[in-house]
PDB file of C-alpha atoms in Angstrom:
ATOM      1  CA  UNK Z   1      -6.486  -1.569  -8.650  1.00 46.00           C
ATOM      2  CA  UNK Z   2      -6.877  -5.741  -8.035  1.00 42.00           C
ATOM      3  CA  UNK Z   3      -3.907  -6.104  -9.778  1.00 44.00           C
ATOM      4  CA  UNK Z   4      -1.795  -3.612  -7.914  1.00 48.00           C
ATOM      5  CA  UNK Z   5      -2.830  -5.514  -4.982  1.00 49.00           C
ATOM      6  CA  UNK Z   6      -1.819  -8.806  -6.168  1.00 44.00           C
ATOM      7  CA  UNK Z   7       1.497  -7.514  -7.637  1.00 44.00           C
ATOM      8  CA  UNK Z   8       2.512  -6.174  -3.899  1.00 50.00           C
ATOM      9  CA  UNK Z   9       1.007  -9.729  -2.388  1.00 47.00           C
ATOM     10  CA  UNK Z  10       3.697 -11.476  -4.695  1.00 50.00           C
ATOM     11  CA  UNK Z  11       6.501  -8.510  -3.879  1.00 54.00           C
ATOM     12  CA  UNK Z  12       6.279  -7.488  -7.504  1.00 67.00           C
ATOM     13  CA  UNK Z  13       8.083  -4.381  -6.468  1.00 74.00           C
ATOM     14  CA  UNK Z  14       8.143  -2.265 -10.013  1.00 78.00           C
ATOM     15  CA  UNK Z  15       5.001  -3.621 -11.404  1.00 79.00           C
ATOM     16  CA  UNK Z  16       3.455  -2.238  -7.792  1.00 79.00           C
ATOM     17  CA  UNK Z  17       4.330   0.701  -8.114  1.00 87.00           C
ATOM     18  CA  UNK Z  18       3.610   1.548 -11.621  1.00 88.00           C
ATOM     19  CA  UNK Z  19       0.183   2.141 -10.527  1.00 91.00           C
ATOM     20  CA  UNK Z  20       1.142   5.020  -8.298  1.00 94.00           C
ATOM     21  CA  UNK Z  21       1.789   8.438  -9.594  1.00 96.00           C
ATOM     22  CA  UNK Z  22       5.221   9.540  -9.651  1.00 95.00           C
ATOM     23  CA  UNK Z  23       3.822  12.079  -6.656  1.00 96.00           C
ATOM     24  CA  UNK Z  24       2.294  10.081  -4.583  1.00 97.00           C
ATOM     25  CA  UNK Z  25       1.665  10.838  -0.906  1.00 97.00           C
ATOM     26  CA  UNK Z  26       1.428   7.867   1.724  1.00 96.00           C
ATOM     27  CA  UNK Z  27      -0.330   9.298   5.178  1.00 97.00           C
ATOM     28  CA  UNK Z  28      -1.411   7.968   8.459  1.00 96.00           C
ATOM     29  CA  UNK Z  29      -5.537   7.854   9.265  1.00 95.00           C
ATOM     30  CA  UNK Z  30      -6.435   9.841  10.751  1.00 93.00           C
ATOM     31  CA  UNK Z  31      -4.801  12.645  10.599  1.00 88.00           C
ATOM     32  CA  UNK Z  32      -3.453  13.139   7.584  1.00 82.00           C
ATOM     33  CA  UNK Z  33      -0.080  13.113   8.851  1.00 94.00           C
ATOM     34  CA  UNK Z  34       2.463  12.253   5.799  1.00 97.00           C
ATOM     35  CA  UNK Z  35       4.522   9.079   6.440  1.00 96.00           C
ATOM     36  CA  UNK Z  36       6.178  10.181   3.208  1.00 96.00           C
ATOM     37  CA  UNK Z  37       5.679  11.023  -0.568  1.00 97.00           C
ATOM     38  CA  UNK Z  38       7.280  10.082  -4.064  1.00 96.00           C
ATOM     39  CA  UNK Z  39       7.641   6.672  -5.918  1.00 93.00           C
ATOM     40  CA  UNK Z  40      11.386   6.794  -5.157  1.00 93.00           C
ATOM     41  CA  UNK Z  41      11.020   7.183  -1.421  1.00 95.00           C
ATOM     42  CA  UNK Z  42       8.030   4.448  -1.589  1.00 92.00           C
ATOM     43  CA  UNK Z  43      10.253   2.156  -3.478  1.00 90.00           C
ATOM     44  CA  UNK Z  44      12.512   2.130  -0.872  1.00 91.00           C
ATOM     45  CA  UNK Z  45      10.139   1.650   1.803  1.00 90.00           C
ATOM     46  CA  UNK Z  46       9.175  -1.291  -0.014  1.00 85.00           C
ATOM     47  CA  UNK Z  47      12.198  -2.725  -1.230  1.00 85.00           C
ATOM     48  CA  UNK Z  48      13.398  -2.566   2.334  1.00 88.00           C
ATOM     49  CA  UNK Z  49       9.810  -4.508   3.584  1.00 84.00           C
ATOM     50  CA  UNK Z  50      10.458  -7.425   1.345  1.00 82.00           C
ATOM     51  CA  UNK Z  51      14.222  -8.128   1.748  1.00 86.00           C
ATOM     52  CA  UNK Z  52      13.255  -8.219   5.912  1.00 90.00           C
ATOM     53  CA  UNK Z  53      10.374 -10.156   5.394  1.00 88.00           C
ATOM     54  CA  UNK Z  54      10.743 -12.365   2.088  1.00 87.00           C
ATOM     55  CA  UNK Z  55       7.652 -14.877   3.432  1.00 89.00           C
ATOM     56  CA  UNK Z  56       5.541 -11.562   3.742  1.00 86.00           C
ATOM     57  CA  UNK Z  57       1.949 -12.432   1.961  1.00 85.00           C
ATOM     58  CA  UNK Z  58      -0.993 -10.204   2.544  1.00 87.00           C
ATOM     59  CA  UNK Z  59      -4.210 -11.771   1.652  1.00 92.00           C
ATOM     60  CA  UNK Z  60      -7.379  -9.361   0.382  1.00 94.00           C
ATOM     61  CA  UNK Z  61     -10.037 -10.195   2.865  1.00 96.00           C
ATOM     62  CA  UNK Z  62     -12.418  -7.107   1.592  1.00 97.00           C
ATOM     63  CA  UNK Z  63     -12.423  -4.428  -0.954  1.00 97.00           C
ATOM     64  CA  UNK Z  64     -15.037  -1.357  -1.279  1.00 98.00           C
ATOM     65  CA  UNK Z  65     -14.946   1.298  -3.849  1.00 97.00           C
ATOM     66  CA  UNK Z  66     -17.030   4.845  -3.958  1.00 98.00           C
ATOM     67  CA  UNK Z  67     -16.183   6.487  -6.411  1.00 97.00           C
ATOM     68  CA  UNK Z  68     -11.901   6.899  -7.018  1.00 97.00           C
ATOM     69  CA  UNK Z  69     -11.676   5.727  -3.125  1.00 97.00           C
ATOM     70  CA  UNK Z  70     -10.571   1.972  -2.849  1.00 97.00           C
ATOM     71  CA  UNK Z  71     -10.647   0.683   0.827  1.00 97.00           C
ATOM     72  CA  UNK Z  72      -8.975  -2.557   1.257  1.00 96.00           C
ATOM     73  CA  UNK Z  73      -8.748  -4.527   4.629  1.00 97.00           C
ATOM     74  CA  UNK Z  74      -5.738  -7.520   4.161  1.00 95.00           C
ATOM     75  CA  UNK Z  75      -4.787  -9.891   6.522  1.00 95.00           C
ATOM     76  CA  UNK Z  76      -0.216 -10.332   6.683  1.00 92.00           C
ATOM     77  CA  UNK Z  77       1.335 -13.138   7.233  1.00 92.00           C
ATOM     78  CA  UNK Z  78       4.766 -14.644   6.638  1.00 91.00           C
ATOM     79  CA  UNK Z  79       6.100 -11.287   8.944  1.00 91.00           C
ATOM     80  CA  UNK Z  80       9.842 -12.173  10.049  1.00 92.00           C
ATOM     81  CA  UNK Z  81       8.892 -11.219  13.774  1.00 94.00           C
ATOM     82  CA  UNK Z  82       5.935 -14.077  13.344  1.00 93.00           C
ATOM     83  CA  UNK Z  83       3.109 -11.821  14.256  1.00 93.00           C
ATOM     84  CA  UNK Z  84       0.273 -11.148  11.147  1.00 94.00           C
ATOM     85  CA  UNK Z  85      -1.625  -8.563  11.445  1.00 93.00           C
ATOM     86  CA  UNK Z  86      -4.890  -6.864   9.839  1.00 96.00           C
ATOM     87  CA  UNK Z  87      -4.795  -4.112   7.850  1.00 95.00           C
ATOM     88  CA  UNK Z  88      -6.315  -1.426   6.331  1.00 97.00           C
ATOM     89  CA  UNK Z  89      -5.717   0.971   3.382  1.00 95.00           C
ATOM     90  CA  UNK Z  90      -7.088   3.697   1.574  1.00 97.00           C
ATOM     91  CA  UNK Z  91      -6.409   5.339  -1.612  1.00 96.00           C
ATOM     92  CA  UNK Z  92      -7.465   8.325  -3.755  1.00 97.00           C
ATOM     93  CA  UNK Z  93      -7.250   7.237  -7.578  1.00 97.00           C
ATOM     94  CA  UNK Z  94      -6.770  10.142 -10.187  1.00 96.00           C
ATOM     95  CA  UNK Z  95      -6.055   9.778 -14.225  1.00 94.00           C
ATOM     96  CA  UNK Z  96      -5.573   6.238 -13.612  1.00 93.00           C
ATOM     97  CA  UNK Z  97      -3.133   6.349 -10.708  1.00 95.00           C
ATOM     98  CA  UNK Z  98      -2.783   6.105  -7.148  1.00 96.00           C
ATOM     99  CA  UNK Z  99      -2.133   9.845  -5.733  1.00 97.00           C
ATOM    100  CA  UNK Z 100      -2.749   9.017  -1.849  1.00 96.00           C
ATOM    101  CA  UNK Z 101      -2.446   6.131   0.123  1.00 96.00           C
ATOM    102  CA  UNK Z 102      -4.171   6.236   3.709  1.00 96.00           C
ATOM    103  CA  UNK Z 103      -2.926   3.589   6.309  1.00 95.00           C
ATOM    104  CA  UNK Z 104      -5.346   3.434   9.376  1.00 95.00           C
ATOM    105  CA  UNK Z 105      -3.400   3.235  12.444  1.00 84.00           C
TER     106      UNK Z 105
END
């Protein structure tokens, strides 16, 4: 999971998400309203993300794990509006992958 991290704080695009199952489901907390799901869909999301903000860097501030839950809290930078922001995300690890992805609102 540290290295999935550090593949999307360099905008490693593919190596990022090879550690999500082909399935995966990205939601809002709480809620569980679904932002959208699939590694297609989520590669363009993030393909997108990085060719409007090439600068973007999000640093790991904290990281706690129960279990197959990871909860990391980041702090972006480098956003092309020039705000950074704090953020936090969730996910739900199964047979080595990432299945769900929680993003606090």
């Amino acid at each position: 999971m540290l290295s999935s991290s550090l593949m999307l704080i360099t905008g490693k695009t593919d190596e990022f998400l090879g550690v999500h199952s082909h399935d995966v489901t990205i939601m809002t907390f709480p809620g569980d309203e679904v932002m959208y799901r699939g590694k297609e869909k989520m590669r363009e999301r993030y393909s997108q993300l990085f060719k409007n903000n090439p600068n973007q860097h999000a640093e790991l501030i904290s990281r706690m794990v129960k279990g197959n839950i990871v909860i990391d809290y980041e702090n972006v930078t480098g956003r092309a509006n020039g705000q950074s922001i704090y953020a936090i995300a969730m996910y739900e690890i199964k047979e080595d992958k990432i299945q769900k992805v929680w993003f606090v609102k």
